[in-house]
């Protein structure tokens, strides 16, 4: 997400513009993910379509970047001959220069400004670390993103200050495992405190966390600092201790629920979201039941549920993928249904309540704003609201969407 944002602002500054229609594009950039096989298959299918398009429009350029580009490298060009450039994740800065060079070869895309300015926007994503050393047994990330590296603290603070000077109101700090951030003597809670001291910055979010690294200092910063949003994404993956151990997650379900209790005690209105994998090798009906019961008990503010997908090089790749596709689909649907039911109950209870929202965007017929807990609220159009923190009262809840009126 962040590499896309960065490339976006660079290319826009170089004179490119985004197109709504596929047929109007002269450069296609696919930023890919290889975490699940399905994501890679989608990219192959896109590439097939773009390749057909290129047969009639030979001067278009096709660029593939991201994790899948890192994993498959030159094999992508072997399979799709019309791909012009493959840019992996490990040397992204050099890759971005190559993308700019390739794009600027086109007449319609002249280099107009080498002093890249950040687009003025309201929410900005800042990456604070890359890679991961956790080696969860199902996960390809350590193989395609490399070992964990926390970025220079001063560079992060400077980047955050710069975007805020350019009008940004909310910063989302990104990394595979932000709560294990450590640069010299600065850990993640200290980094958060210092980002929060930037004048004119209104809100801070961060993504994503590993339960084993969630400590009391971090909970304390979320609880006590008014710029911190009341939301945490804390992937649980499974509630069966047997499966958690096979996944190499380094915590038990009891420890995970202890963290949830601590978070809710310190920040009563916190929204906790999670990731779940169903159909991991060896997951029995009983193991699945533990996870389903945890979803019912914890009542997550939202969740992503994934069907286990074997990834090359990982430990789990050597285990027998013994839960059938049909059963994975069934478990996936059950978790999703339960989660949708809980979400609907949470949002319907919000009707009549008051919230501070940050107005992020002008949408289709409404302004899009967000509560501190991360819920989207639609309010009536008024361009002056953009980037403002407003008080709203929730008037209506529809499935997962909230509609509110501005109050003074
Ligand atoms: N670093 C993050 C997650 C990165 S991947 C973390 O640990 O929280 C995002 C999510 O994709 C994971 O949380 C996991 O639920 C899912 N995922 C990763 N590998 C997967 C695989 N092989 N099959 C299915 N889901 C997977
Ligand atoms: Fe993958 Fe685990 Fe690292 Fe997350 S913590 S990126 S799931 S290895």
Short mmCIF file of C-alpha atoms and ligand atoms in Angstrom, two decimals:
data_model
loop_
_atom_site.label_atom_id
_atom_site.label_comp_id
_atom_site.label_asym_id
_atom_site.label_seq_id
_atom_site.Cartn_x
_atom_site.Cartn_y
_atom_site.Cartn_z
CA UNK A 1 0.00 0.00 0.00
CA UNK A 2 2.77 2.38 0.94
CA UNK A 3 5.00 1.65 -2.06
CA UNK A 4 1.94 2.36 -4.25
CA UNK A 5 1.34 5.66 -2.46
CA UNK A 6 4.95 6.67 -2.80
CA UNK A 7 5.14 5.79 -6.47
CA UNK A 8 1.83 7.51 -7.01
CA UNK A 9 3.00 10.83 -5.63
CA UNK A 10 6.32 10.60 -7.51
CA UNK A 11 4.71 9.81 -10.87
CA UNK A 12 2.07 12.50 -10.42
CA UNK A 13 4.83 14.99 -9.74
CA UNK A 14 6.52 13.84 -12.95
CA UNK A 15 3.43 14.73 -14.91
CA UNK A 16 1.52 11.44 -15.02
CA UNK A 17 -2.19 11.25 -14.33
CA UNK A 18 -4.40 8.36 -13.29
CA UNK A 19 -7.01 7.10 -15.71
CA UNK A 20 -10.39 5.62 -14.89
CA UNK A 21 -10.58 3.57 -18.02
CA UNK A 22 -8.18 0.73 -18.75
CA UNK A 23 -8.22 1.68 -22.47
CA UNK A 24 -6.80 5.16 -21.77
CA UNK A 25 -3.66 3.97 -19.96
CA UNK A 26 -0.22 4.13 -21.51
CA UNK A 27 1.57 2.63 -18.50
CA UNK A 28 0.25 -0.27 -16.40
CA UNK A 29 1.85 -0.73 -12.99
CA UNK A 30 0.78 -3.79 -11.03
CA UNK A 31 1.81 -3.70 -7.39
CA UNK A 32 1.54 -7.31 -6.32
CA UNK A 33 1.23 -9.44 -3.21
CA UNK A 34 2.30 -13.06 -2.89
CA UNK A 35 0.93 -13.84 0.57
CA UNK A 36 -1.76 -16.13 -0.89
CA UNK A 37 -1.76 -18.09 -4.12
CA UNK A 38 -5.09 -16.50 -5.08
CA UNK A 39 -3.55 -13.00 -5.16
CA UNK A 40 -0.87 -14.23 -7.57
CA UNK A 41 -3.46 -15.92 -9.78
CA UNK A 42 -5.39 -12.64 -10.04
CA UNK A 43 -2.24 -10.88 -11.24
CA UNK A 44 -1.63 -13.58 -13.87
CA UNK A 45 -5.14 -13.10 -15.12
CA UNK A 46 -4.69 -9.26 -15.27
CA UNK A 47 -1.40 -9.73 -17.09
CA UNK A 48 -3.14 -11.94 -19.65
CA UNK A 49 -5.69 -9.19 -20.33
CA UNK A 50 -3.10 -6.39 -20.49
CA UNK A 51 -0.94 -8.49 -22.81
CA UNK A 52 -3.89 -8.84 -25.21
CA UNK A 53 -4.36 -5.07 -25.04
CA UNK A 54 -0.69 -4.54 -25.82
CA UNK A 55 -1.00 -6.55 -29.01
CA UNK A 56 -3.15 -3.74 -30.41
CA UNK A 57 -1.27 -0.89 -28.62
CA UNK A 58 2.36 -1.84 -28.89
CA UNK A 59 3.76 1.31 -27.22
CA UNK A 60 2.15 0.76 -23.79
CA UNK A 61 4.45 -0.20 -20.93
CA UNK A 62 3.80 -2.97 -18.38
CA UNK A 63 5.52 -2.93 -14.99
CA UNK A 64 5.14 -5.55 -12.26
CA UNK A 65 6.34 -4.62 -8.75
CA UNK A 66 5.88 -5.91 -5.18
CA UNK A 67 6.26 -9.26 -3.42
CA UNK A 68 5.33 -11.40 -6.37
CA UNK A 69 7.92 -9.60 -8.49
CA UNK A 70 10.47 -10.36 -5.76
CA UNK A 71 9.46 -14.03 -5.55
CA UNK A 72 9.20 -14.85 -9.25
CA UNK A 73 11.56 -12.23 -10.69
CA UNK A 74 12.54 -12.89 -14.28
CA UNK A 75 10.12 -15.86 -14.53
CA UNK A 76 7.31 -13.29 -14.89
CA UNK A 77 8.95 -11.93 -18.05
CA UNK A 78 9.47 -15.46 -19.34
CA UNK A 79 5.77 -16.19 -19.00
CA UNK A 80 4.51 -12.77 -20.12
CA UNK A 81 6.91 -11.61 -22.81
CA UNK A 82 5.37 -8.15 -23.08
CA UNK A 83 6.18 -7.18 -19.47
CA UNK A 84 8.73 -4.35 -19.68
CA UNK A 85 10.01 -4.23 -16.12
CA UNK A 86 9.92 -6.39 -12.97
CA UNK A 87 10.74 -4.54 -9.73
CA UNK A 88 11.18 -6.58 -6.53
CA UNK A 89 10.73 -5.38 -2.97
CA UNK A 90 14.29 -5.63 -1.72
CA UNK A 91 15.72 -2.84 -3.82
CA UNK A 92 12.64 -0.68 -4.16
CA UNK A 93 14.45 2.69 -4.37
CA UNK A 94 16.49 1.58 -7.34
CA UNK A 95 13.32 0.02 -8.76
CA UNK A 96 11.40 3.27 -8.52
CA UNK A 97 14.18 5.06 -10.43
CA UNK A 98 13.92 2.42 -13.16
CA UNK A 99 10.14 2.91 -13.30
CA UNK A 100 10.56 6.68 -13.66
CA UNK A 101 13.15 6.22 -16.41
CA UNK A 102 10.88 3.87 -18.32
CA UNK A 103 7.82 6.10 -17.94
CA UNK A 104 9.70 9.25 -18.90
CA UNK A 105 10.72 7.66 -22.20
CA UNK A 106 7.17 8.28 -23.32
CA UNK A 107 6.41 11.62 -25.00
CA UNK A 108 3.10 11.99 -23.23
CA UNK A 109 4.90 11.66 -19.96
CA UNK A 110 7.61 14.31 -19.83
CA UNK A 111 9.82 14.88 -16.81
CA UNK A 112 8.41 18.15 -15.56
CA UNK A 113 9.63 18.32 -12.04
CA UNK A 114 12.50 16.48 -10.48
CA UNK A 115 11.90 18.05 -7.09
CA UNK A 116 9.19 15.66 -6.04
CA UNK A 117 6.44 17.27 -3.97
CA UNK A 118 4.09 15.20 -1.90
CA UNK A 119 0.47 15.46 -2.92
CA UNK A 120 -1.58 17.28 -0.40
CA UNK A 121 -3.84 14.74 1.25
CA UNK A 122 -5.42 14.06 4.58
CA UNK A 123 -4.19 10.60 5.51
CA UNK A 124 -0.63 9.49 4.88
CA UNK A 125 0.97 6.06 5.24
CA UNK A 126 4.55 6.05 6.51
CA UNK A 127 6.56 2.82 6.55
CA UNK A 128 8.67 2.49 9.69
CA UNK A 129 10.17 -0.93 9.14
CA UNK A 130 10.49 -3.63 6.55
CA UNK A 131 10.75 -7.41 6.54
CA UNK A 132 9.97 -9.90 9.26
CA UNK A 133 11.90 -12.49 11.30
CA UNK A 134 8.98 -14.29 12.82
CA UNK A 135 8.73 -17.11 10.33
CA UNK A 136 5.12 -18.01 11.02
CA UNK A 137 5.04 -21.41 9.40
CA UNK A 138 2.46 -20.48 6.72
CA UNK A 139 3.92 -17.12 5.71
CA UNK A 140 5.99 -16.17 2.69
CA UNK A 141 6.71 -12.60 3.88
CA UNK A 142 10.16 -13.29 5.45
CA UNK A 143 11.22 -14.88 2.14
CA UNK A 144 10.04 -12.08 -0.14
CA UNK A 145 10.55 -9.07 2.13
CA UNK A 146 13.72 -10.19 3.89
CA UNK A 147 14.71 -9.88 7.55
CA UNK A 148 13.22 -7.26 9.83
CA UNK A 149 14.80 -3.82 9.70
CA UNK A 150 13.57 -0.77 11.60
CA UNK A 151 14.12 2.51 9.78
CA UNK A 152 16.08 5.45 11.15
CA UNK A 153 14.05 7.21 13.82
CA UNK A 154 15.02 10.75 12.70
CA UNK A 155 14.12 10.02 9.08
CA UNK A 156 10.68 8.79 10.17
CA UNK A 157 10.05 11.87 12.31
CA UNK A 158 11.20 14.15 9.46
CA UNK A 159 8.91 12.38 6.97
CA UNK A 160 5.97 12.65 9.36
CA UNK A 161 6.64 16.37 9.97
CA UNK A 162 6.92 16.97 6.22
CA UNK A 163 3.59 15.37 5.39
CA UNK A 164 1.91 17.27 8.23
CA UNK A 165 3.35 20.54 6.88
CA UNK A 166 1.75 19.55 3.58
CA UNK A 167 -1.68 19.31 5.16
CA UNK A 168 -1.87 15.69 6.35
CA UNK A 169 -4.00 15.23 9.48
CA UNK A 170 -3.65 11.52 10.10
CA UNK A 171 -0.57 9.32 9.88
CA UNK A 172 -0.74 5.55 9.59
CA UNK A 173 2.56 3.94 10.57
CA UNK A 174 3.15 0.76 8.62
CA UNK A 175 5.22 -2.39 8.96
CA UNK A 176 4.79 -6.16 9.07
CA UNK A 177 5.16 -6.02 12.82
CA UNK A 178 5.25 -2.40 13.98
CA UNK A 179 5.22 -3.17 17.66
CA UNK A 180 8.64 -4.79 17.43
CA UNK A 181 10.09 -1.52 16.05
CA UNK A 182 13.48 -0.79 17.60
CA UNK A 183 15.96 1.79 16.37
CA UNK A 184 18.87 2.25 18.79
CA UNK A 185 17.13 3.10 22.07
CA UNK A 186 13.80 4.06 20.49
CA UNK A 187 11.08 1.43 20.70
CA UNK A 188 7.62 1.61 19.19
CA UNK A 189 5.89 3.32 22.13
CA UNK A 190 8.55 6.03 22.24
CA UNK A 191 8.29 6.49 18.47
CA UNK A 192 4.51 6.89 18.82
CA UNK A 193 4.87 9.46 21.60
CA UNK A 194 7.28 11.50 19.51
CA UNK A 195 5.16 11.32 16.36
CA UNK A 196 2.21 12.44 18.51
CA UNK A 197 4.12 15.57 19.54
CA UNK A 198 4.15 16.86 15.94
CA UNK A 199 2.14 20.08 15.88
CA UNK A 200 -1.02 20.08 13.73
CA UNK A 201 -1.09 16.30 13.45
CA UNK A 202 -4.51 15.14 14.62
CA UNK A 203 -4.48 11.36 14.54
CA UNK A 204 -2.18 8.35 14.51
CA UNK A 205 -2.92 4.77 13.54
CA UNK A 206 -0.55 1.85 13.05
CA UNK A 207 -0.61 -1.51 11.31
CA UNK A 208 0.01 -4.41 12.02
CA UNK A 209 0.92 -5.96 15.36
CA UNK A 210 2.14 -9.29 16.59
CA UNK A 211 0.50 -10.32 19.90
CA UNK A 212 3.83 -11.54 21.31
CA UNK A 213 5.23 -7.98 21.07
CA UNK A 214 2.27 -6.06 22.52
CA UNK A 215 3.53 -4.64 25.82
CA UNK A 216 2.09 -2.46 28.60
CA UNK A 217 3.97 0.65 27.43
CA UNK A 218 2.21 0.49 24.08
CA UNK A 219 -1.20 -0.03 25.71
CA UNK A 220 -0.44 2.95 27.95
CA UNK A 221 0.37 5.24 25.00
CA UNK A 222 -2.86 4.22 23.21
CA UNK A 223 -4.82 4.87 26.40
CA UNK A 224 -3.26 8.18 27.38
CA UNK A 225 -2.38 10.01 24.20
CA UNK A 226 -5.34 11.83 22.73
CA UNK A 227 -3.98 11.64 19.17
CA UNK A 228 -3.95 7.84 19.24
CA UNK A 229 -6.90 6.21 17.54
CA UNK A 230 -8.87 3.71 19.56
CA UNK A 231 -8.22 0.84 17.18
CA UNK A 232 -5.75 -2.01 17.08
CA UNK A 233 -5.30 -4.72 14.47
CA UNK A 234 -4.08 -7.78 16.36
CA UNK A 235 -3.99 -10.90 14.19
CA UNK A 236 -5.12 -13.97 16.16
CA UNK A 237 -4.94 -16.49 13.25
CA UNK A 238 -6.48 -19.33 15.32
CA UNK A 239 -7.77 -19.98 18.82
CA UNK A 240 -6.57 -23.57 18.94
CA UNK A 241 -3.30 -23.84 20.87
CA UNK A 242 -2.32 -26.87 18.82
CA UNK A 243 -2.72 -24.90 15.57
CA UNK A 244 -1.06 -21.77 17.01
CA UNK A 245 1.95 -23.89 17.87
CA UNK A 246 2.05 -25.47 14.41
CA UNK A 247 1.82 -21.95 13.00
CA UNK A 248 4.82 -20.91 15.14
CA UNK A 249 2.88 -17.93 16.50
CA UNK A 250 4.61 -18.03 19.92
CA UNK A 251 1.47 -17.35 22.04
CA UNK A 252 -1.49 -19.32 23.32
CA UNK A 253 -5.14 -18.41 22.99
CA UNK A 254 -5.21 -17.74 26.75
CA UNK A 255 -2.43 -15.17 26.36
CA UNK A 256 -4.21 -13.60 23.38
CA UNK A 257 -7.45 -13.19 25.36
CA UNK A 258 -5.48 -11.81 28.31
CA UNK A 259 -4.16 -9.08 25.95
CA UNK A 260 -7.70 -8.33 24.79
CA UNK A 261 -8.81 -7.89 28.40
CA UNK A 262 -5.90 -5.56 29.15
CA UNK A 263 -6.60 -3.49 26.02
CA UNK A 264 -10.30 -3.18 26.80
CA UNK A 265 -9.61 -2.30 30.43
CA UNK A 266 -7.19 0.49 29.43
CA UNK A 267 -9.18 1.77 26.41
CA UNK A 268 -12.84 0.83 26.95
CA UNK A 269 -14.03 1.93 23.50
CA UNK A 270 -11.18 0.29 21.59
CA UNK A 271 -12.06 -1.54 18.39
CA UNK A 272 -10.01 -4.71 17.98
CA UNK A 273 -9.73 -6.21 14.52
CA UNK A 274 -7.98 -9.42 13.54
CA UNK A 275 -6.85 -11.89 10.86
CA UNK A 276 -7.88 -15.53 10.90
CA UNK A 277 -6.69 -18.45 8.80
CA UNK A 278 -9.03 -21.42 8.35
CA UNK A 279 -8.03 -24.85 7.09
CA UNK A 280 -4.41 -24.78 8.27
CA UNK A 281 -2.83 -28.29 7.98
CA UNK A 282 -4.23 -30.49 10.75
CA UNK A 283 -7.10 -28.14 11.70
CA UNK A 284 -9.87 -30.44 12.92
CA UNK A 285 -13.56 -29.59 13.49
CA UNK A 286 -12.69 -29.12 17.16
CA UNK A 287 -9.82 -26.70 16.40
CA UNK A 288 -12.13 -24.74 14.14
CA UNK A 289 -14.78 -24.66 16.85
CA UNK A 290 -12.26 -23.02 19.24
CA UNK A 291 -11.70 -20.27 16.67
CA UNK A 292 -15.40 -19.78 16.01
CA UNK A 293 -16.09 -19.57 19.75
CA UNK A 294 -13.29 -17.02 20.16
CA UNK A 295 -14.87 -14.89 17.40
CA UNK A 296 -18.19 -15.06 19.28
CA UNK A 297 -16.62 -14.30 22.66
CA UNK A 298 -14.17 -11.55 21.70
CA UNK A 299 -16.57 -9.81 19.30
CA UNK A 300 -13.98 -8.25 17.01
CA UNK A 301 -14.75 -4.88 15.46
CA UNK A 302 -13.95 -6.50 12.12
CA UNK A 303 -11.89 -9.35 10.76
CA UNK A 304 -10.20 -10.71 7.66
CA UNK A 305 -10.56 -14.45 7.23
CA UNK A 306 -8.32 -16.37 4.83
CA UNK A 307 -8.40 -19.92 3.52
CA UNK A 308 -5.01 -21.47 4.14
CA UNK A 309 -2.89 -21.33 1.01
CA UNK A 310 0.38 -23.34 0.88
CA UNK A 311 3.32 -21.08 -0.02
CA UNK A 312 6.68 -22.32 -1.32
CA UNK A 313 9.67 -22.25 1.07
CA UNK A 314 7.50 -22.05 4.20
CA UNK A 315 7.52 -24.74 6.95
CA UNK A 316 3.83 -25.43 6.45
CA UNK A 317 4.46 -26.15 2.77
CA UNK A 318 6.01 -29.43 3.92
CA UNK A 319 2.92 -30.31 6.00
CA UNK A 320 0.05 -32.14 4.39
CA UNK A 321 -2.58 -29.62 3.23
CA UNK A 322 -5.24 -32.01 4.48
CA UNK A 323 -8.32 -29.79 4.88
CA UNK A 324 -10.29 -30.06 1.64
CA UNK A 325 -11.10 -26.99 -0.43
CA UNK A 326 -14.80 -27.53 0.23
CA UNK A 327 -14.22 -27.65 3.99
CA UNK A 328 -11.98 -24.54 3.89
CA UNK A 329 -14.78 -22.73 2.04
CA UNK A 330 -17.34 -23.88 4.59
CA UNK A 331 -15.24 -22.72 7.58
CA UNK A 332 -14.46 -19.44 5.82
CA UNK A 333 -18.18 -18.78 5.22
CA UNK A 334 -19.09 -19.60 8.85
CA UNK A 335 -16.51 -17.15 10.27
CA UNK A 336 -17.55 -14.49 7.80
CA UNK A 337 -21.22 -14.89 8.60
CA UNK A 338 -20.58 -14.69 12.35
CA UNK A 339 -18.34 -11.67 11.93
CA UNK A 340 -20.89 -9.86 9.72
CA UNK A 341 -23.59 -10.55 12.31
CA UNK A 342 -21.43 -9.11 15.12
CA UNK A 343 -20.45 -6.07 13.00
CA UNK A 344 -24.08 -5.36 12.21
CA UNK A 345 -24.92 -5.53 15.93
CA UNK A 346 -22.03 -3.20 16.80
CA UNK A 347 -22.99 -0.57 14.21
CA UNK A 348 -26.71 -0.69 15.00
CA UNK A 349 -25.91 0.00 18.66
CA UNK A 350 -24.01 3.10 17.54
CA UNK A 351 -27.17 4.85 16.32
CA UNK A 352 -27.76 7.95 18.48
CA UNK A 353 -24.16 8.05 19.78
CA UNK A 354 -21.82 11.00 19.25
CA UNK A 355 -18.35 10.72 17.73
CA UNK A 356 -15.45 12.82 16.61
CA UNK A 357 -14.74 12.08 12.97
CA UNK A 358 -11.99 13.11 10.59
CA UNK A 359 -13.34 13.98 7.15
CA UNK A 360 -11.08 12.14 4.71
CA UNK A 361 -12.70 12.35 1.32
CA UNK A 362 -15.48 13.53 -0.93
CA UNK A 363 -17.29 10.37 -1.97
CA UNK A 364 -20.26 9.61 -4.13
CA UNK A 365 -22.97 11.96 -2.85
CA UNK A 366 -21.48 12.03 0.67
CA UNK A 367 -18.39 13.13 2.53
CA UNK A 368 -16.45 10.17 3.96
CA UNK A 369 -15.32 10.55 7.54
CA UNK A 370 -13.88 8.11 10.09
CA UNK A 371 -14.35 7.66 13.82
CA UNK A 372 -11.36 7.16 16.08
CA UNK A 373 -12.22 3.47 16.19
CA UNK A 374 -11.87 3.33 12.39
CA UNK A 375 -15.54 3.14 11.33
CA UNK A 376 -16.53 5.01 8.21
CA UNK A 377 -19.31 7.59 8.66
CA UNK A 378 -21.02 9.24 5.69
CA UNK A 379 -22.07 12.86 6.20
CA UNK A 380 -23.66 15.40 3.91
CA UNK A 381 -21.49 17.06 1.25
CA UNK A 382 -19.67 20.21 2.22
CA UNK A 383 -16.23 20.70 0.68
CA UNK A 384 -15.14 22.86 3.61
CA UNK A 385 -15.35 19.82 5.87
CA UNK A 386 -12.39 18.14 4.10
CA UNK A 387 -9.55 17.47 6.56
CA UNK A 388 -11.58 18.76 9.52
CA UNK A 389 -12.35 17.00 12.78
CA UNK A 390 -16.10 17.26 13.35
CA UNK A 391 -18.56 16.10 15.97
CA UNK A 392 -21.30 13.95 14.52
CA UNK A 393 -24.29 12.09 15.80
CA UNK A 394 -25.01 8.74 14.15
CA UNK A 395 -28.45 8.78 12.53
CA UNK A 396 -28.57 5.50 10.69
CA UNK A 397 -26.69 2.21 10.34
CA UNK A 398 -26.91 0.06 7.21
CA UNK A 399 -25.05 -3.28 7.24
CA UNK A 400 -21.55 -1.89 7.79
CA UNK A 401 -22.09 1.76 6.92
CA UNK A 402 -22.95 4.60 9.27
CA UNK A 403 -24.66 7.86 8.35
CA UNK A 404 -24.29 10.89 10.60
CA UNK A 405 -25.26 14.54 11.05
CA UNK A 406 -22.74 17.19 11.98
CA UNK A 407 -23.31 18.80 15.39
CA UNK A 408 -21.47 21.75 16.90
N1 LIG B 1 2.62 -9.33 9.47
C1 LIG B 1 1.27 -9.43 9.56
C2 LIG B 1 0.54 -10.18 8.48
C3 LIG B 1 0.98 -10.16 7.09
S1 LIG B 1 0.10 -11.16 6.00
C4 LIG B 1 0.94 -10.11 10.85
O1 LIG B 1 1.58 -11.02 11.28
O2 LIG B 1 -0.05 -9.71 11.37
C5 LIG B 1 -1.59 -10.78 6.35
C6 LIG B 1 -2.41 -11.96 6.74
O3 LIG B 1 -2.48 -12.88 5.67
C7 LIG B 1 -1.91 -12.78 7.90
O4 LIG B 1 -2.22 -12.21 9.14
C8 LIG B 1 -2.58 -14.11 7.69
O5 LIG B 1 -3.82 -14.16 8.34
C9 LIG B 1 -2.78 -14.16 6.19
N2 LIG B 1 -1.88 -15.14 5.56
C10 LIG B 1 -0.54 -15.08 5.49
N3 LIG B 1 -0.05 -16.19 4.86
C11 LIG B 1 -1.12 -16.94 4.53
C12 LIG B 1 -1.29 -18.18 3.88
N4 LIG B 1 -0.25 -18.90 3.46
N5 LIG B 1 -2.54 -18.65 3.70
C13 LIG B 1 -3.61 -17.96 4.13
N6 LIG B 1 -3.51 -16.79 4.78
C14 LIG B 1 -2.29 -16.28 4.97
FE1 LIG B 2 4.16 -13.34 8.19
FE2 LIG B 2 4.17 -13.97 10.74
FE3 LIG B 2 5.84 -12.12 9.83
FE4 LIG B 2 3.22 -11.59 9.93
S1 LIG B 2 4.57 -12.00 11.69
S2 LIG B 2 4.64 -11.20 8.25
S3 LIG B 2 2.35 -13.57 9.47
S4 LIG B 2 5.87 -14.28 9.33
#
